[in-house]
Coordinates of C-alpha atoms in Angstrom, one line a residue:
M1 CA -52.2 -21.8 -68.8
E2 CA -53.7 -22.0 -72.3
I3 CA -56.2 -19.2 -71.8
L4 CA -53.5 -16.8 -70.7
S5 CA -51.4 -17.7 -73.8
A6 CA -54.4 -17.1 -76.0
F7 CA -55.2 -13.7 -74.5
L8 CA -51.6 -12.5 -74.8
E9 CA -51.5 -13.7 -78.4
H10 CA -54.6 -11.7 -79.0
V11 CA -53.3 -8.4 -77.6
R12 CA -50.1 -8.9 -79.4
Q13 CA -51.5 -9.7 -82.8
Q14 CA -54.9 -8.1 -82.9
R15 CA -54.5 -5.1 -80.7
R16 CA -50.9 -4.7 -81.6
L17 CA -49.8 -3.7 -78.1
A18 CA -46.1 -3.0 -77.6
D19 CA -44.0 -6.0 -76.5
N20 CA -43.3 -4.4 -73.1
T21 CA -47.0 -3.9 -72.5
V22 CA -47.7 -7.6 -73.4
E23 CA -44.9 -8.7 -71.2
A24 CA -46.3 -6.6 -68.3
Y25 CA -49.8 -8.0 -68.8
G26 CA -48.4 -11.5 -68.8
H27 CA -46.5 -10.9 -65.5
D28 CA -49.5 -9.3 -63.8
L29 CA -52.0 -12.0 -64.8
R30 CA -49.7 -14.8 -63.9
R31 CA -49.4 -13.3 -60.4
F32 CA -53.2 -12.9 -60.4
F33 CA -53.8 -16.5 -61.4
G34 CA -51.4 -17.7 -58.7
F35 CA -53.1 -15.6 -56.1
L36 CA -56.5 -17.0 -57.1
E37 CA -55.4 -20.6 -56.7
E38 CA -54.3 -19.9 -53.2
H39 CA -57.2 -17.6 -52.4
L40 CA -59.9 -19.9 -53.7
G41 CA -58.2 -23.2 -52.9
Q42 CA -58.7 -24.6 -56.4
E43 CA -57.0 -24.7 -59.8
V44 CA -57.7 -21.8 -62.0
A45 CA -60.1 -22.7 -64.8
I46 CA -61.9 -20.4 -67.2
K47 CA -65.3 -20.9 -65.5
I48 CA -64.2 -19.3 -62.2
F49 CA -63.8 -15.9 -63.8
R50 CA -67.6 -15.6 -64.3
H51 CA -68.2 -15.9 -60.5
L52 CA -65.3 -13.8 -59.1
H53 CA -66.4 -11.0 -56.9
A54 CA -65.0 -7.5 -56.7
S55 CA -63.8 -8.3 -53.2
D56 CA -61.6 -11.1 -54.7
I57 CA -59.9 -8.6 -57.0
R58 CA -59.5 -6.1 -54.2
A59 CA -57.9 -8.8 -52.1
F60 CA -55.3 -9.4 -54.8
L61 CA -54.6 -5.7 -55.3
A62 CA -54.2 -5.4 -51.5
S63 CA -51.6 -8.2 -51.6
R64 CA -49.7 -6.4 -54.3
R65 CA -49.9 -3.2 -52.3
R66 CA -48.3 -4.9 -49.3
E67 CA -45.5 -5.9 -51.6
G68 CA -44.8 -2.2 -52.2
L69 CA -46.4 -1.5 -55.5
S70 CA -47.1 2.2 -56.2
D71 CA -50.5 3.6 -57.2
A72 CA -49.4 3.7 -60.8
S73 CA -48.4 0.0 -60.7
I74 CA -51.7 -1.0 -59.0
A75 CA -53.6 0.9 -61.8
R76 CA -51.6 -1.0 -64.4
V77 CA -52.4 -4.4 -62.7
L78 CA -56.1 -3.5 -62.7
S79 CA -56.0 -2.4 -66.3
A80 CA -54.5 -5.8 -67.2
I81 CA -57.3 -7.6 -65.4
K82 CA -60.0 -5.5 -67.0
T83 CA -58.5 -6.0 -70.4
F84 CA -58.5 -9.7 -69.8
Y85 CA -62.1 -9.7 -68.8
H86 CA -63.1 -7.7 -71.9
W87 CA -61.4 -10.4 -74.0
L88 CA -63.2 -13.1 -72.0
D89 CA -66.5 -11.4 -72.7
N90 CA -65.9 -11.0 -76.4
H91 CA -64.4 -14.4 -77.1
H92 CA -65.9 -16.7 -74.5
G93 CA -69.1 -15.1 -73.5
I94 CA -67.9 -14.7 -69.9
E95 CA -69.3 -11.5 -68.5
N96 CA -68.8 -10.3 -64.9
P97 CA -70.4 -6.9 -64.2
E98 CA -68.7 -6.5 -60.8
I99 CA -65.3 -6.2 -62.5
A100 CA -66.4 -3.3 -64.7
F101 CA -67.1 -1.1 -61.7
L102 CA -63.8 -1.6 -60.0
Q103 CA -61.7 1.6 -59.9
G104 CA -58.0 1.9 -59.3
P105 CA -56.3 4.3 -56.9
K106 CA -56.7 8.0 -57.7
R107 CA -53.4 9.4 -59.0
G108 CA -52.4 12.9 -57.9
A109 CA -52.1 15.5 -60.6
R110 CA -48.6 15.5 -62.0
L111 CA -47.0 18.8 -61.3
P112 CA -45.8 20.8 -64.3
R113 CA -42.0 20.9 -64.6
P114 CA -40.9 24.3 -65.6
V115 CA -37.3 25.4 -66.4
S116 CA -35.6 27.8 -64.0
I117 CA -35.3 31.5 -64.8
A118 CA -31.6 31.0 -65.5
A119 CA -32.3 28.0 -67.8
A120 CA -35.0 29.9 -69.7
R121 CA -32.6 32.8 -70.2
D122 CA -29.9 30.5 -71.4
M123 CA -32.2 28.7 -73.8
I124 CA -33.3 31.9 -75.4
E125 CA -29.8 33.4 -75.6
T126 CA -28.4 30.3 -77.1
A127 CA -31.3 29.5 -79.4
D128 CA -29.6 31.2 -82.3
A129 CA -26.2 29.5 -81.9
F130 CA -26.9 26.5 -84.1
A131 CA -28.7 28.2 -87.0
E132 CA -26.7 28.6 -90.3
E133 CA -28.7 31.6 -91.5
P134 CA -29.3 34.9 -89.6
W135 CA -33.0 34.9 -90.2
V136 CA -33.4 31.3 -88.9
A137 CA -31.3 32.3 -85.8
A138 CA -33.6 35.2 -85.2
R139 CA -36.7 33.0 -85.7
D140 CA -35.5 30.4 -83.2
A141 CA -34.9 33.0 -80.6
A142 CA -38.2 34.7 -81.3
V143 CA -40.2 31.5 -80.9
L144 CA -38.7 30.6 -77.5
T145 CA -39.0 34.2 -76.3
L146 CA -42.7 34.2 -77.2
L147 CA -43.3 30.9 -75.4
Y148 CA -41.6 32.2 -72.2
G149 CA -42.4 35.8 -72.4
G150 CA -46.0 35.4 -73.5
G151 CA -46.9 32.0 -72.1
L152 CA -48.1 30.7 -75.4
R153 CA -48.6 27.0 -76.3
I154 CA -46.2 26.1 -79.2
S155 CA -49.2 25.5 -81.5
E156 CA -50.5 29.0 -80.7
A157 CA -47.1 30.6 -81.5
L158 CA -46.6 28.7 -84.7
G159 CA -50.2 29.4 -85.7
L160 CA -49.6 33.2 -85.8
N161 CA -49.9 34.8 -89.2
G162 CA -47.8 37.5 -90.7
D163 CA -50.1 40.3 -89.6
A164 CA -48.6 39.9 -86.1
V165 CA -46.0 42.5 -87.2
P166 CA -45.3 45.0 -86.1
A167 CA -45.7 43.2 -82.8
P168 CA -48.5 44.8 -80.9
E169 CA -48.5 45.5 -77.2
R170 CA -51.5 43.1 -76.9
L171 CA -51.7 40.0 -79.0
R172 CA -55.0 38.3 -79.7
I173 CA -54.6 34.5 -79.4
T174 CA -57.1 31.8 -80.3
G175 CA -56.4 28.8 -78.1
K176 CA -57.9 25.5 -77.3
G177 CA -61.6 25.1 -78.1
G178 CA -61.5 28.3 -80.2
K179 CA -61.3 30.4 -77.0
T180 CA -59.8 33.8 -77.6
R181 CA -57.6 35.7 -75.1
I182 CA -55.5 38.8 -75.1
V183 CA -51.8 38.4 -74.2
P184 CA -49.7 41.4 -73.3
L185 CA -46.3 41.4 -75.1
I186 CA -43.4 42.6 -73.0
P187 CA -40.7 44.7 -74.9
A188 CA -38.3 41.7 -75.1
V189 CA -40.9 39.6 -76.9
R190 CA -41.8 42.4 -79.3
Q191 CA -38.1 43.1 -80.0
A192 CA -37.4 39.5 -80.8
M193 CA -40.4 39.2 -83.1
G194 CA -39.4 42.5 -84.8
E195 CA -35.9 41.3 -85.4
Y196 CA -37.1 38.1 -86.9
A197 CA -39.6 40.0 -89.1
R198 CA -36.8 42.3 -90.3
L199 CA -34.6 39.4 -91.5
C200 CA -37.3 37.0 -92.7
P201 CA -36.9 36.4 -96.5
Y202 CA -40.6 35.5 -96.9
P203 CA -43.7 37.7 -97.1
L204 CA -45.5 38.5 -93.9
T205 CA -49.2 39.3 -94.4
K206 CA -52.4 38.2 -92.8
E207 CA -52.6 35.3 -95.3
T208 CA -49.1 34.0 -94.6
P209 CA -47.5 32.3 -91.6
F210 CA -45.5 34.5 -89.3
F211 CA -42.9 31.8 -88.4
Y212 CA -41.6 30.1 -91.6
G213 CA -39.5 26.9 -92.0
V214 CA -36.5 27.1 -94.3
R215 CA -38.6 25.8 -97.3
G216 CA -41.1 28.6 -97.1
K217 CA -43.9 26.7 -95.3
R218 CA -45.3 27.2 -91.9
L219 CA -42.8 26.2 -89.2
Q220 CA -43.6 22.9 -87.6
A221 CA -43.5 22.1 -83.9
A222 CA -41.2 19.1 -84.6
I223 CA -38.5 21.5 -85.8
V224 CA -38.8 23.6 -82.6
Q225 CA -38.7 20.5 -80.4
K226 CA -35.6 19.2 -82.3
N227 CA -33.9 22.6 -81.8
V228 CA -34.7 22.5 -78.1
Q229 CA -33.3 19.0 -77.8
V230 CA -30.0 20.3 -79.2
L231 CA -30.1 23.1 -76.8
R232 CA -30.6 20.8 -73.9
G233 CA -27.5 18.9 -74.8
A234 CA -25.4 22.0 -75.2
L235 CA -26.6 23.5 -72.0
G236 CA -26.7 20.4 -69.9
L237 CA -30.4 20.7 -69.2
P238 CA -32.7 17.8 -68.2
E239 CA -35.1 16.2 -70.7
T240 CA -37.9 18.1 -69.0
A241 CA -36.6 21.3 -70.6
T242 CA -39.0 21.3 -73.5
P243 CA -40.8 24.1 -75.4
H244 CA -43.9 23.6 -73.2
A245 CA -41.7 23.9 -70.1
L246 CA -41.2 27.5 -71.1
R247 CA -44.9 28.1 -70.9
H248 CA -44.9 26.4 -67.4
A249 CA -42.0 28.7 -66.5
F250 CA -44.0 31.7 -67.6
A251 CA -46.7 30.8 -65.1
T252 CA -44.6 29.7 -62.2
H253 CA -42.3 32.6 -62.4
L254 CA -45.2 35.1 -62.5
L255 CA -46.7 33.3 -59.5
S256 CA -43.5 33.3 -57.5
H257 CA -43.2 37.1 -58.1
G258 CA -46.6 37.8 -56.7
A259 CA -49.0 37.6 -59.8
D260 CA -52.6 36.8 -59.0
L261 CA -53.7 33.3 -59.9
R262 CA -56.8 34.5 -61.7
A263 CA -54.7 36.8 -63.9
I264 CA -52.4 33.9 -64.7
Q265 CA -55.4 31.8 -65.6
T266 CA -56.5 34.5 -68.1
L267 CA -53.0 34.8 -69.6
L268 CA -52.7 31.1 -70.1
G269 CA -56.2 30.7 -71.5
H270 CA -57.3 28.1 -69.0
A271 CA -61.0 27.4 -68.9
S272 CA -60.9 26.4 -65.3
L273 CA -59.0 27.9 -62.3
S274 CA -58.3 24.4 -61.1
T275 CA -56.1 23.8 -64.1
T276 CA -54.0 26.9 -63.2
Q277 CA -53.9 25.9 -59.5
V278 CA -51.4 23.1 -60.2
Y279 CA -48.8 25.9 -60.5
T280 CA -49.3 26.6 -56.8
G281 CA -48.0 23.1 -56.1
V282 CA -44.8 23.9 -58.1
D283 CA -44.3 27.1 -56.2
S284 CA -44.8 25.3 -52.9
E285 CA -42.2 22.7 -53.9
R286 CA -39.8 25.5 -54.7
L287 CA -40.4 27.2 -51.4
R288 CA -39.8 24.0 -49.5
A289 CA -36.6 23.4 -51.3
V290 CA -35.4 27.0 -50.5
H291 CA -36.4 26.6 -46.9
K292 CA -34.5 23.3 -46.6
A293 CA -31.4 24.8 -48.2
A294 CA -31.4 28.0 -46.2
H295 CA -32.8 27.4 -42.8
P296 CA -30.1 26.8 -40.2
R297 CA -32.1 24.0 -38.5
A298 CA -33.2 22.3 -41.7

């Protein structure tokens, strides 16, 4: 159909969508057009799109659901249809207000994927194994220790200035939205930070970074992520073992050891308790796995 070819050419050339996305749009819309021909009993022409009802789109989505499509796939199909209609409106003056109000299935919140206690320990203990200089080794270990032991975001850790030494018992952190919180530092974190500070060849003052890259500039998140990627390969950990997974681990391991959810919210700097509550889902999944593995009747 010429109109479909023109639309796909537009999203490929003008919107510069990825080839896989364009291919998925084409597949979904061909299925949509085929459904309409059968559903309406007529050949699909551009004029019919002005008069389609939301119920027609829902009937198509229901047919795809019966074929076994997941919520995510249904949402993708609806996105393709809405993008097509947006193009029809802009390029052919075909407007259909009913389509704009269609909503896809609500997708459940994706649970955080923390590393295990053993994996967190192994990552921290092995962090210094691939550095060529002692101060870089101490730096890498200190960064990961701070993420896991303090629950910091990687941007928060790398945003610290040199006046973070000597490491205090309570560290003031400015997080998202400029919100400030106080993070207690356990002895292991303070020790790791102190060892790095002792070996660091660059000045550490309130005007300088605390974590340096090898060229004397503030350490970048991409370097930490690359180092963790190497660690994953060395330790045989999954791709979900990222720097941010250490922050997730901080929260879930506190929760599993009896910490109060409100306290964890404060430590993480979450504005809403509902954001922190996702970790209860992680802990529930862990408990179910333990029950299934240990119960004699499971």
